[in-house]
Amino acid sequence: MNPRVIRSIPILLVAALAFAGAFAWMGNEPGVLHAQPSETPVVRAALPGALDAAMGNPYLIADIAERVTPAVVYIEVTWPAPERSSRNPFANDPFFRDFFWFNPWPETPRGPQISRGSGFIISEEGYILTNQHVVGNPGDGQKVTVKLHTPDFQGEVEARIVGADYGLDLAVLQIDKPRGLDKLPTVPLGDSDASRPGEWVIAIGNPYGEQYEHTVTVGVLSAKGREIQIYDSNQRRWKTYTNLMQTDAAINPGNSGGPLINIRGEVIGINTAVNAAAQGIGFAIPINTALDVMEQLITEGRIRRAYLGVELYDLDEIQDRVKQLLGLDLKEGAMITRIEPGTAALEAGLQVYDVILRIGDTPIRSRQDVVDDLAKRKPGDEVVIQVWRRGRTIMVPVILGERPPGI
């Protein structure tokens, strides 16, 4: 299985519906602080007079942007000085480094590194959603600054990293309400499950840093449920993202972490990546996915996920010669091709070349079915996995482990 090469940085085109894309996220890896409200109120109110009444309005996009923009923030992260640093403002973005093989910013003497991105305020308590690769993990020694630009306040405030998840590329920040501001602006949140390919979407963020803050781009929701692979040069391995929304709205360096908005002015996604190999392809995390785990990030600072510890392939990816040697004539299932040491799969007695047919009551047709099923379970859950093994079907009880950090 050859991974698609996913890298960074599109070239910004303004006021057009043709955009150059580039699989990229913009950021670094980082660190934590805690806050623990029991529940986080979020806004789900749509703009008045939504689609039916407004399609004839030539300023519809402008009206939505004017309403949402005050809650979209510019994020700047200052990292402790490495052994060598660069004047490149996107030096901490591994995908920028991979895409631009030359360095237009020569190296300078040691000093702090800066990474930049976008985010948006979702509650009056000051909670902000953004990408994990923008701000990193709690406790990594970085300083996070958020710039607000509202009618009543323009300035910077320090933010706390409440929680972050590498696997989902999601982070929650929190800021205090600045003096002189009655209340923090918030964005209305929509229902990403109800979104449909072909509907208009708007991306708002800060491409290429503060210089172009609150840039608005427009496109359509091209597809849902996409899977992409990005090479993380910090971790030196490929990382798979699933269930992403695909859009042709331009997502540029610095836009990462900003909102993807529907025509009713509701946030339906968090912009995260663009495809360097194709024009007009960007990706966003569905807002429903983010909200499902946000409370756990706020209360625990991280997400605890069930982990089996296997590498899987779909059966149509297995060579016919291998199938013949195994006597395998199945059409559906997920074949185990590698088992990580010290994991639940190894302890339970699963073997390489086993084909997973069922987990509990869930039939398994592909490896994505395994991913989806495990996502609904917790570490410590006991499940019975039905596998095909060299011509016979067996049942294997498994106590699921916890996914290690950085996987």
mmCIF file of C-alpha atoms in Angstrom, residues 17-403:
data_model
loop_
_atom_site.group_PDB
_atom_site.id
_atom_site.type_symbol
_atom_site.label_atom_id
_atom_site.label_comp_id
_atom_site.label_asym_id
_atom_site.label_seq_id
_atom_site.Cartn_x
_atom_site.Cartn_y
_atom_site.Cartn_z
ATOM 1 C CA LEU A 17 -13.336 29.861 -7.343
ATOM 2 C CA ALA A 18 -10.194 28.089 -8.607
ATOM 3 C CA PHE A 19 -7.631 27.470 -5.906
ATOM 4 C CA ALA A 20 -4.295 25.647 -5.745
ATOM 5 C CA GLY A 21 -4.171 23.082 -2.975
ATOM 6 C CA ALA A 22 -1.425 21.351 -1.017
ATOM 7 C CA PHE A 23 -1.891 18.562 1.817
ATOM 8 C CA ALA A 24 -0.637 20.752 4.681
ATOM 9 C CA TRP A 25 -1.281 21.535 8.212
ATOM 10 C CA MET A 26 0.515 24.479 9.689
ATOM 11 C CA GLY A 27 2.192 24.114 13.030
ATOM 12 C CA ASN A 28 4.386 22.275 15.463
ATOM 13 C CA GLU A 29 4.227 19.952 18.402
ATOM 14 C CA PRO A 30 3.671 21.111 21.969
ATOM 15 C CA GLY A 31 1.993 21.311 25.756
ATOM 16 C CA VAL A 32 -0.832 21.688 28.711
ATOM 17 C CA LEU A 33 -2.741 23.608 31.219
ATOM 18 C CA HIS A 34 -6.027 22.612 32.764
ATOM 19 C CA ALA A 35 -9.505 24.002 33.154
ATOM 20 C CA GLN A 36 -12.478 22.036 34.322
ATOM 21 C CA PRO A 37 -15.981 23.326 33.777
ATOM 22 C CA SER A 38 -18.504 20.506 33.897
ATOM 23 C CA GLU A 39 -20.210 21.547 30.728
ATOM 24 C CA THR A 40 -19.283 23.912 27.953
ATOM 25 C CA PRO A 41 -22.174 25.890 26.511
ATOM 26 C CA VAL A 42 -21.931 26.258 22.758
ATOM 27 C CA VAL A 43 -24.016 28.252 20.313
ATOM 28 C CA ARG A 44 -26.064 26.461 17.683
ATOM 29 C CA ALA A 45 -28.189 29.340 16.437
ATOM 30 C CA ALA A 46 -28.167 30.005 12.693
ATOM 31 C CA LEU A 47 -28.048 33.419 11.128
ATOM 32 C CA PRO A 48 -31.492 34.916 10.605
ATOM 33 C CA GLY A 49 -33.064 34.517 7.212
ATOM 34 C CA ALA A 50 -30.782 31.657 6.158
ATOM 35 C CA LEU A 51 -30.647 30.109 2.726
ATOM 36 C CA ASP A 52 -34.199 30.373 1.394
ATOM 37 C CA ALA A 53 -34.500 34.101 1.969
ATOM 38 C CA ALA A 54 -30.912 35.020 1.225
ATOM 39 C CA MET A 55 -29.824 33.322 -2.001
ATOM 40 C CA GLY A 56 -30.721 36.459 -3.927
ATOM 41 C CA ASN A 57 -28.545 38.614 -1.672
ATOM 42 C CA PRO A 58 -25.241 39.482 -3.401
ATOM 43 C CA TYR A 59 -23.764 40.306 0.017
ATOM 44 C CA LEU A 60 -24.716 37.007 1.631
ATOM 45 C CA ILE A 61 -21.112 35.824 2.010
ATOM 46 C CA ALA A 62 -20.058 39.247 3.270
ATOM 47 C CA ASP A 63 -22.880 39.264 5.827
ATOM 48 C CA ILE A 64 -21.863 35.840 7.123
ATOM 49 C CA ALA A 65 -18.194 36.808 7.276
ATOM 50 C CA GLU A 66 -19.033 40.020 9.146
ATOM 51 C CA ARG A 67 -20.998 38.052 11.708
ATOM 52 C CA VAL A 68 -18.461 35.248 12.220
ATOM 53 C CA THR A 69 -15.115 37.033 11.813
ATOM 54 C CA PRO A 70 -14.949 38.615 15.312
ATOM 55 C CA ALA A 71 -14.869 35.104 16.826
ATOM 56 C CA VAL A 72 -12.055 33.926 14.506
ATOM 57 C CA VAL A 73 -8.700 34.456 16.207
ATOM 58 C CA TYR A 74 -5.080 34.626 15.139
ATOM 59 C CA ILE A 75 -2.847 32.252 17.128
ATOM 60 C CA GLU A 76 0.888 32.684 17.616
ATOM 61 C CA VAL A 77 2.972 30.112 19.465
ATOM 62 C CA THR A 78 6.467 30.868 20.750
ATOM 63 C CA TRP A 79 8.675 27.837 21.310
ATOM 64 C CA PRO A 80 11.839 27.540 23.380
ATOM 65 C CA ALA A 81 14.978 28.115 21.338
ATOM 66 C CA PRO A 82 16.256 24.991 19.569
ATOM 67 C CA GLU A 83 19.898 24.469 18.744
ATOM 68 C CA ARG A 84 19.356 26.311 15.480
ATOM 69 C CA SER A 85 16.430 28.454 14.385
ATOM 70 C CA SER A 86 15.109 30.091 11.233
ATOM 71 C CA ARG A 87 13.486 33.372 10.284
ATOM 72 C CA ASN A 88 10.900 31.382 8.333
ATOM 73 C CA PRO A 89 7.547 31.995 10.123
ATOM 74 C CA PHE A 90 6.408 28.496 9.081
ATOM 75 C CA ALA A 91 9.656 26.757 10.030
ATOM 76 C CA ASN A 92 7.832 24.613 12.583
ATOM 77 C CA ASP A 93 5.510 23.232 9.913
ATOM 78 C CA PRO A 94 6.956 19.909 8.695
ATOM 79 C CA PHE A 95 4.825 20.003 5.548
ATOM 80 C CA PHE A 96 6.115 23.463 4.609
ATOM 81 C CA ARG A 97 9.652 22.111 4.871
ATOM 82 C CA ASP A 98 8.808 19.104 2.710
ATOM 83 C CA PHE A 99 7.045 21.173 0.040
ATOM 84 C CA PHE A 100 9.625 23.960 -0.267
ATOM 85 C CA TRP A 101 12.890 22.111 -0.726
ATOM 86 C CA PHE A 102 14.714 25.456 -0.846
ATOM 87 C CA ASN A 103 14.756 27.816 2.158
ATOM 88 C CA PRO A 104 13.955 31.468 1.353
ATOM 89 C CA TRP A 105 14.710 32.319 5.001
ATOM 90 C CA PRO A 106 18.403 31.662 5.771
ATOM 91 C CA GLU A 107 19.206 30.290 9.190
ATOM 92 C CA THR A 108 20.032 32.794 11.912
ATOM 93 C CA PRO A 109 21.610 32.489 15.364
ATOM 94 C CA ARG A 110 19.758 30.620 18.080
ATOM 95 C CA GLY A 111 16.473 32.098 19.219
ATOM 96 C CA PRO A 112 12.825 31.241 19.901
ATOM 97 C CA GLN A 113 10.753 29.710 17.107
ATOM 98 C CA ILE A 114 7.335 30.990 16.116
ATOM 99 C CA SER A 115 4.413 29.026 14.650
ATOM 100 C CA ARG A 116 1.112 30.542 13.578
ATOM 101 C CA GLY A 117 -2.434 29.479 12.850
ATOM 102 C CA SER A 118 -6.111 30.220 13.365
ATOM 103 C CA GLY A 119 -8.870 29.211 15.761
ATOM 104 C CA PHE A 120 -12.399 30.210 16.734
ATOM 105 C CA ILE A 121 -14.192 30.929 20.002
ATOM 106 C CA ILE A 122 -17.057 28.537 20.758
ATOM 107 C CA SER A 123 -18.235 29.681 24.183
ATOM 108 C CA GLU A 124 -18.373 32.772 26.365
ATOM 109 C CA GLU A 125 -16.127 30.901 28.827
ATOM 110 C CA GLY A 126 -13.338 31.521 26.327
ATOM 111 C CA TYR A 127 -12.888 28.055 24.848
ATOM 112 C CA ILE A 128 -11.233 28.052 21.425
ATOM 113 C CA LEU A 129 -11.007 25.166 18.946
ATOM 114 C CA THR A 130 -7.935 24.835 16.736
ATOM 115 C CA ASN A 131 -5.574 22.165 15.375
ATOM 116 C CA GLN A 132 -3.157 20.285 17.593
ATOM 117 C CA HIS A 133 -0.363 20.779 15.087
ATOM 118 C CA VAL A 134 -0.785 24.557 15.443
ATOM 119 C CA VAL A 135 -0.267 24.700 19.231
ATOM 120 C CA GLY A 136 1.199 21.311 20.174
ATOM 121 C CA ASN A 137 0.548 19.439 23.412
ATOM 122 C CA PRO A 138 0.148 20.759 26.956
ATOM 123 C CA GLY A 139 3.362 21.054 28.907
ATOM 124 C CA ASP A 140 5.892 21.455 26.083
ATOM 125 C CA GLY A 141 7.088 24.858 27.282
ATOM 126 C CA GLN A 142 5.494 26.958 24.560
ATOM 127 C CA LYS A 143 3.707 30.284 25.022
ATOM 128 C CA VAL A 144 0.401 30.696 23.176
ATOM 129 C CA THR A 145 -0.883 34.163 22.311
ATOM 130 C CA VAL A 146 -4.300 34.853 20.793
ATOM 131 C CA LYS A 147 -5.100 38.056 18.928
ATOM 132 C CA LEU A 148 -8.715 39.265 19.042
ATOM 133 C CA HIS A 149 -10.165 41.733 16.568
ATOM 134 C CA THR A 150 -13.696 42.726 17.603
ATOM 135 C CA PRO A 151 -15.565 46.043 17.330
ATOM 136 C CA ASP A 152 -14.886 46.645 21.047
ATOM 137 C CA PHE A 153 -11.424 45.156 21.495
ATOM 138 C CA GLN A 154 -8.320 44.742 19.367
ATOM 139 C CA GLY A 155 -5.350 43.201 21.078
ATOM 140 C CA GLU A 156 -3.545 40.119 22.339
ATOM 141 C CA VAL A 157 -4.312 37.839 25.266
ATOM 142 C CA GLU A 158 -2.423 34.835 26.577
ATOM 143 C CA ALA A 159 -4.089 31.456 26.059
ATOM 144 C CA ARG A 160 -3.891 28.202 28.012
ATOM 145 C CA ILE A 161 -3.747 24.835 26.269
ATOM 146 C CA VAL A 162 -6.543 22.943 27.992
ATOM 147 C CA GLY A 163 -6.169 19.714 26.029
ATOM 148 C CA ALA A 164 -4.874 18.376 22.732
ATOM 149 C CA ASP A 165 -5.144 15.197 20.683
ATOM 150 C CA TYR A 166 -2.536 14.251 18.101
ATOM 151 C CA GLY A 167 -4.662 11.516 16.537
ATOM 152 C CA LEU A 168 -7.563 13.810 15.694
ATOM 153 C CA ASP A 169 -5.387 16.925 15.252
ATOM 154 C CA LEU A 170 -7.606 18.857 17.650
ATOM 155 C CA ALA A 171 -6.751 21.222 20.500
ATOM 156 C CA VAL A 172 -8.797 23.263 22.962
ATOM 157 C CA LEU A 173 -7.463 26.589 24.252
ATOM 158 C CA GLN A 174 -8.967 28.928 26.824
ATOM 159 C CA ILE A 175 -8.619 32.676 27.233
ATOM 160 C CA ASP A 176 -9.931 35.097 29.831
ATOM 161 C CA LYS A 177 -12.262 37.869 28.729
ATOM 162 C CA PRO A 178 -10.182 41.028 28.260
ATOM 163 C CA ARG A 179 -11.022 44.147 30.209
ATOM 164 C CA GLY A 180 -13.260 46.481 28.272
ATOM 165 C CA LEU A 181 -15.080 43.673 26.489
ATOM 166 C CA ASP A 182 -18.606 42.908 27.702
ATOM 167 C CA LYS A 183 -18.517 39.332 26.420
ATOM 168 C CA LEU A 184 -16.477 37.239 24.052
ATOM 169 C CA PRO A 185 -17.842 36.760 20.523
ATOM 170 C CA THR A 186 -18.732 33.178 19.620
ATOM 171 C CA VAL A 187 -19.479 31.285 16.428
ATOM 172 C CA PRO A 188 -22.739 29.414 15.792
ATOM 173 C CA LEU A 189 -22.112 25.669 15.493
ATOM 174 C CA GLY A 190 -23.908 23.596 12.884
ATOM 175 C CA ASP A 191 -24.472 19.880 12.321
ATOM 176 C CA SER A 192 -21.759 18.388 10.116
ATOM 177 C CA ASP A 193 -23.725 15.133 9.834
ATOM 178 C CA ALA A 194 -26.489 17.058 8.069
ATOM 179 C CA SER A 195 -24.121 18.774 5.618
ATOM 180 C CA ARG A 196 -24.286 17.675 1.992
ATOM 181 C CA PRO A 197 -21.712 17.549 -0.806
ATOM 182 C CA GLY A 198 -22.363 20.407 -3.204
ATOM 183 C CA GLU A 199 -23.428 22.972 -0.616
ATOM 184 C CA TRP A 200 -21.570 26.282 -0.412
ATOM 185 C CA VAL A 201 -18.946 26.670 2.305
ATOM 186 C CA ILE A 202 -16.770 29.521 3.538
ATOM 187 C CA ALA A 203 -13.288 29.317 5.084
ATOM 188 C CA ILE A 204 -12.027 32.129 7.315
ATOM 189 C CA GLY A 205 -8.526 32.338 8.735
ATOM 190 C CA ASN A 206 -5.148 34.018 8.740
ATOM 191 C CA PRO A 207 -3.184 32.766 5.715
ATOM 192 C CA TYR A 208 0.549 33.384 5.850
ATOM 193 C CA GLY A 209 0.306 34.874 9.317
ATOM 194 C CA GLU A 210 -1.023 38.110 10.725
ATOM 195 C CA GLN A 211 -0.436 40.096 7.538
ATOM 196 C CA TYR A 212 -3.537 38.607 5.885
ATOM 197 C CA GLU A 213 -5.708 38.033 8.938
ATOM 198 C CA HIS A 214 -9.407 37.268 8.519
ATOM 199 C CA THR A 215 -9.144 36.256 4.869
ATOM 200 C CA VAL A 216 -12.404 34.859 3.468
ATOM 201 C CA THR A 217 -12.440 32.152 0.778
ATOM 202 C CA VAL A 218 -15.455 30.419 -0.756
ATOM 203 C CA GLY A 219 -16.082 27.020 -2.322
ATOM 204 C CA VAL A 220 -18.293 23.971 -2.007
ATOM 205 C CA LEU A 221 -18.304 20.926 0.220
ATOM 206 C CA SER A 222 -16.879 18.468 -2.288
ATOM 207 C CA ALA A 223 -17.233 15.204 -0.351
ATOM 208 C CA LYS A 224 -17.478 13.663 3.121
ATOM 209 C CA GLY A 225 -15.831 10.699 4.816
ATOM 210 C CA ARG A 226 -12.449 11.135 3.134
ATOM 211 C CA GLU A 227 -9.273 9.392 4.299
ATOM 212 C CA ILE A 228 -5.879 11.016 3.763
ATOM 213 C CA GLN A 229 -2.304 10.251 4.744
ATOM 214 C CA ILE A 230 0.200 12.931 5.734
ATOM 215 C CA TYR A 231 3.880 12.381 6.337
ATOM 216 C CA ASP A 232 4.758 13.770 9.759
ATOM 217 C CA SER A 233 8.464 14.547 9.534
ATOM 218 C CA ASN A 234 8.602 15.278 13.275
ATOM 219 C CA GLN A 235 7.424 11.724 14.042
ATOM 220 C CA ARG A 236 9.082 10.359 10.870
ATOM 221 C CA ARG A 237 6.095 8.308 9.822
ATOM 222 C CA TRP A 238 2.854 8.477 7.874
ATOM 223 C CA LYS A 239 -0.253 9.516 9.744
ATOM 224 C CA THR A 240 -3.759 8.573 8.602
ATOM 225 C CA TYR A 241 -6.783 10.823 9.034
ATOM 226 C CA THR A 242 -10.266 9.441 8.470
ATOM 227 C CA ASN A 243 -13.782 10.819 8.084
ATOM 228 C CA LEU A 244 -12.665 14.245 6.859
ATOM 229 C CA MET A 245 -14.727 16.743 4.899
ATOM 230 C CA GLN A 246 -13.293 17.686 1.499
ATOM 231 C CA THR A 247 -13.693 21.211 0.127
ATOM 232 C CA ASP A 248 -12.372 23.367 -2.699
ATOM 233 C CA ALA A 249 -12.436 26.511 -0.534
ATOM 234 C CA ALA A 250 -8.805 27.653 -0.321
ATOM 235 C CA ILE A 251 -7.043 26.633 2.897
ATOM 236 C CA ASN A 252 -3.638 28.296 3.127
ATOM 237 C CA PRO A 253 -0.741 28.300 5.612
ATOM 238 C CA GLY A 254 -2.087 30.003 8.710
ATOM 239 C CA ASN A 255 -5.706 29.103 7.880
ATOM 240 C CA SER A 256 -5.235 25.831 9.698
ATOM 241 C CA GLY A 257 -7.512 25.653 12.729
ATOM 242 C CA GLY A 258 -9.988 28.172 11.343
ATOM 243 C CA PRO A 259 -13.683 27.466 10.750
ATOM 244 C CA LEU A 260 -15.384 25.976 7.704
ATOM 245 C CA ILE A 261 -18.820 27.594 7.605
ATOM 246 C CA ASN A 262 -22.042 26.729 5.791
ATOM 247 C CA ILE A 263 -24.344 29.180 4.040
ATOM 248 C CA ARG A 264 -26.372 29.606 7.233
ATOM 249 C CA GLY A 265 -23.316 30.972 9.019
ATOM 250 C CA GLU A 266 -22.772 27.827 11.134
ATOM 251 C CA VAL A 267 -19.400 26.164 11.655
ATOM 252 C CA ILE A 268 -19.437 22.634 10.227
ATOM 253 C CA GLY A 269 -15.693 21.915 10.187
ATOM 254 C CA ILE A 270 -12.200 22.828 11.379
ATOM 255 C CA ASN A 271 -9.817 23.472 8.480
ATOM 256 C CA THR A 272 -6.762 21.277 8.734
ATOM 257 C CA ALA A 273 -5.026 20.236 5.480
ATOM 258 C CA VAL A 274 -4.623 20.842 1.775
ATOM 259 C CA ASN A 275 -3.339 18.608 -1.008
ATOM 260 C CA ALA A 276 -0.103 19.572 -2.750
ATOM 261 C CA ALA A 277 -0.681 16.994 -5.479
ATOM 262 C CA ALA A 278 -4.012 18.383 -6.668
ATOM 263 C CA GLN A 279 -5.628 21.753 -7.192
ATOM 264 C CA GLY A 280 -8.614 22.844 -5.157
ATOM 265 C CA ILE A 281 -8.611 20.083 -2.544
ATOM 266 C CA GLY A 282 -8.683 20.929 1.160
ATOM 267 C CA PHE A 283 -9.852 19.023 4.216
ATOM 268 C CA ALA A 284 -11.597 19.799 7.491
ATOM 269 C CA ILE A 285 -12.442 17.912 10.687
ATOM 270 C CA PRO A 286 -16.261 17.632 11.040
ATOM 271 C CA ILE A 287 -17.476 19.811 13.908
ATOM 272 C CA ASN A 288 -19.564 16.938 15.313
ATOM 273 C CA THR A 289 -16.392 14.862 15.647
ATOM 274 C CA ALA A 290 -14.721 17.688 17.555
ATOM 275 C CA LEU A 291 -17.668 18.208 19.886
ATOM 276 C CA ASP A 292 -17.824 14.475 20.656
ATOM 277 C CA VAL A 293 -14.386 14.619 22.280
ATOM 278 C CA MET A 294 -14.155 18.236 23.412
ATOM 279 C CA GLU A 295 -15.463 17.616 26.931
ATOM 280 C CA GLN A 296 -12.882 14.871 27.476
ATOM 281 C CA LEU A 297 -10.127 17.221 26.339
ATOM 282 C CA ILE A 298 -11.378 19.877 28.764
ATOM 283 C CA THR A 299 -11.712 17.580 31.774
ATOM 284 C CA GLU A 300 -8.742 15.246 31.196
ATOM 285 C CA GLY A 301 -6.463 17.179 28.845
ATOM 286 C CA ARG A 302 -6.314 14.273 26.398
ATOM 287 C CA ILE A 303 -8.437 11.609 24.741
ATOM 288 C CA ARG A 304 -8.161 7.994 25.913
ATOM 289 C CA ARG A 305 -8.708 5.685 22.952
ATOM 290 C CA ALA A 306 -9.038 1.934 22.660
ATOM 291 C CA TYR A 307 -6.080 0.273 20.949
ATOM 292 C CA LEU A 308 -5.703 -3.172 19.404
ATOM 293 C CA GLY A 309 -2.124 -2.819 18.153
ATOM 294 C CA VAL A 310 -2.298 -4.229 14.622
ATOM 295 C CA GLU A 311 -1.597 -3.111 11.087
ATOM 296 C CA LEU A 312 -4.418 -4.022 8.710
ATOM 297 C CA TYR A 313 -4.990 -4.314 4.981
ATOM 298 C CA ASP A 314 -8.204 -4.697 3.012
ATOM 299 C CA LEU A 315 -8.422 -8.048 1.243
ATOM 300 C CA ASP A 316 -8.435 -6.448 -2.206
ATOM 301 C CA GLU A 317 -4.989 -5.018 -1.347
ATOM 302 C CA ILE A 318 -3.536 -8.482 -0.730
ATOM 303 C CA GLN A 319 -1.708 -10.078 -3.666
ATOM 304 C CA ASP A 320 -3.409 -13.069 -5.270
ATOM 305 C CA ARG A 321 -0.268 -15.152 -4.748
ATOM 306 C CA VAL A 322 -0.467 -14.572 -0.992
ATOM 307 C CA LYS A 323 -4.159 -15.473 -0.954
ATOM 308 C CA GLN A 324 -3.415 -18.720 -2.800
ATOM 309 C CA LEU A 325 -0.671 -19.657 -0.352
ATOM 310 C CA LEU A 326 -3.046 -19.067 2.556
ATOM 311 C CA GLY A 327 -6.013 -20.750 0.876
ATOM 312 C CA LEU A 328 -7.963 -17.530 1.313
ATOM 313 C CA ASP A 329 -11.086 -17.049 -0.803
ATOM 314 C CA LEU A 330 -12.882 -14.394 1.274
ATOM 315 C CA LYS A 331 -14.042 -11.143 -0.316
ATOM 316 C CA GLU A 332 -14.549 -9.087 2.850
ATOM 317 C CA GLY A 333 -12.554 -8.609 6.034
ATOM 318 C CA ALA A 334 -9.360 -6.968 7.283
ATOM 319 C CA MET A 335 -6.098 -8.912 7.274
ATOM 320 C CA ILE A 336 -3.580 -8.465 10.093
ATOM 321 C CA THR A 337 -0.139 -7.903 8.540
ATOM 322 C CA ARG A 338 1.729 -6.713 11.639
ATOM 323 C CA ILE A 339 1.251 -6.902 15.413
ATOM 324 C CA GLU A 340 2.892 -4.374 17.715
ATOM 325 C CA PRO A 341 4.798 -5.864 20.664
ATOM 326 C CA GLY A 342 3.207 -5.597 24.090
ATOM 327 C CA THR A 343 -0.278 -4.830 22.744
ATOM 328 C CA ALA A 344 -3.742 -6.245 23.319
ATOM 329 C CA ALA A 345 -3.634 -8.146 20.021
ATOM 330 C CA LEU A 346 -0.430 -9.968 20.933
ATOM 331 C CA GLU A 347 -1.590 -10.799 24.444
ATOM 332 C CA ALA A 348 -4.888 -12.170 23.109
ATOM 333 C CA GLY A 349 -3.146 -14.484 20.648
ATOM 334 C CA LEU A 350 -4.058 -12.809 17.365
ATOM 335 C CA GLN A 351 -1.644 -13.694 14.558
ATOM 336 C CA VAL A 352 -0.292 -12.214 11.359
ATOM 337 C CA TYR A 353 -2.477 -13.279 8.381
ATOM 338 C CA ASP A 354 -5.566 -13.568 10.580
ATOM 339 C CA VAL A 355 -8.540 -11.957 8.827
ATOM 340 C CA ILE A 356 -10.859 -10.056 11.153
ATOM 341 C CA LEU A 357 -14.480 -10.849 10.262
ATOM 342 C CA ARG A 358 -16.379 -9.441 13.227
ATOM 343 C CA ILE A 359 -15.753 -7.406 16.401
ATOM 344 C CA GLY A 360 -18.514 -8.106 18.885
ATOM 345 C CA ASP A 361 -21.720 -7.674 16.896
ATOM 346 C CA THR A 362 -20.075 -5.513 14.211
ATOM 347 C CA PRO A 363 -19.369 -7.189 10.850
ATOM 348 C CA ILE A 364 -15.978 -6.192 9.434
ATOM 349 C CA ARG A 365 -15.787 -5.667 5.681
ATOM 350 C CA SER A 366 -12.665 -3.501 5.599
ATOM 351 C CA ARG A 367 -10.006 -2.043 7.882
ATOM 352 C CA GLN A 368 -12.061 1.160 8.142
ATOM 353 C CA ASP A 369 -14.780 -0.873 9.856
ATOM 354 C CA VAL A 370 -12.200 -1.874 12.481
ATOM 355 C CA VAL A 371 -11.171 1.754 12.982
ATOM 356 C CA ASP A 372 -14.799 2.853 13.291
ATOM 357 C CA ASP A 373 -15.657 0.101 15.778
ATOM 358 C CA LEU A 374 -12.645 0.743 18.027
ATOM 359 C CA ALA A 375 -13.425 4.460 18.023
ATOM 360 C CA LYS A 376 -16.661 3.657 19.872
ATOM 361 C CA ARG A 377 -14.891 1.616 22.560
ATOM 362 C CA LYS A 378 -12.724 2.455 25.565
ATOM 363 C CA PRO A 379 -9.457 1.079 26.953
ATOM 364 C CA GLY A 380 -10.210 -1.946 29.125
ATOM 365 C CA ASP A 381 -13.303 -2.997 27.163
ATOM 366 C CA GLU A 382 -13.466 -6.737 26.518
ATOM 367 C CA VAL A 383 -14.589 -7.793 23.048
ATOM 368 C CA VAL A 384 -14.744 -11.054 21.147
ATOM 369 C CA ILE A 385 -13.101 -10.875 17.729
ATOM 370 C CA GLN A 386 -14.043 -13.414 15.080
ATOM 371 C CA VAL A 387 -11.156 -14.193 12.733
ATOM 372 C CA TRP A 388 -10.444 -16.457 9.787
ATOM 373 C CA ARG A 389 -7.209 -18.389 10.338
ATOM 374 C CA ARG A 390 -5.908 -20.792 7.698
ATOM 375 C CA GLY A 391 -9.235 -22.158 6.629
ATOM 376 C CA ARG A 392 -11.156 -22.067 9.896
ATOM 377 C CA THR A 393 -13.073 -19.479 11.876
ATOM 378 C CA ILE A 394 -12.208 -18.913 15.536
ATOM 379 C CA MET A 395 -13.323 -16.551 18.301
ATOM 380 C CA VAL A 396 -10.633 -14.599 20.185
ATOM 381 C CA PRO A 397 -11.461 -12.684 23.407
ATOM 382 C CA VAL A 398 -9.484 -9.423 23.619
ATOM 383 C CA ILE A 399 -9.133 -6.822 26.379
ATOM 384 C CA LEU A 400 -8.457 -3.569 24.533
ATOM 385 C CA GLY A 401 -5.458 -1.469 25.502
ATOM 386 C CA GLU A 402 -4.963 2.297 25.408
ATOM 387 C CA ARG A 403 -3.533 3.967 22.343
#
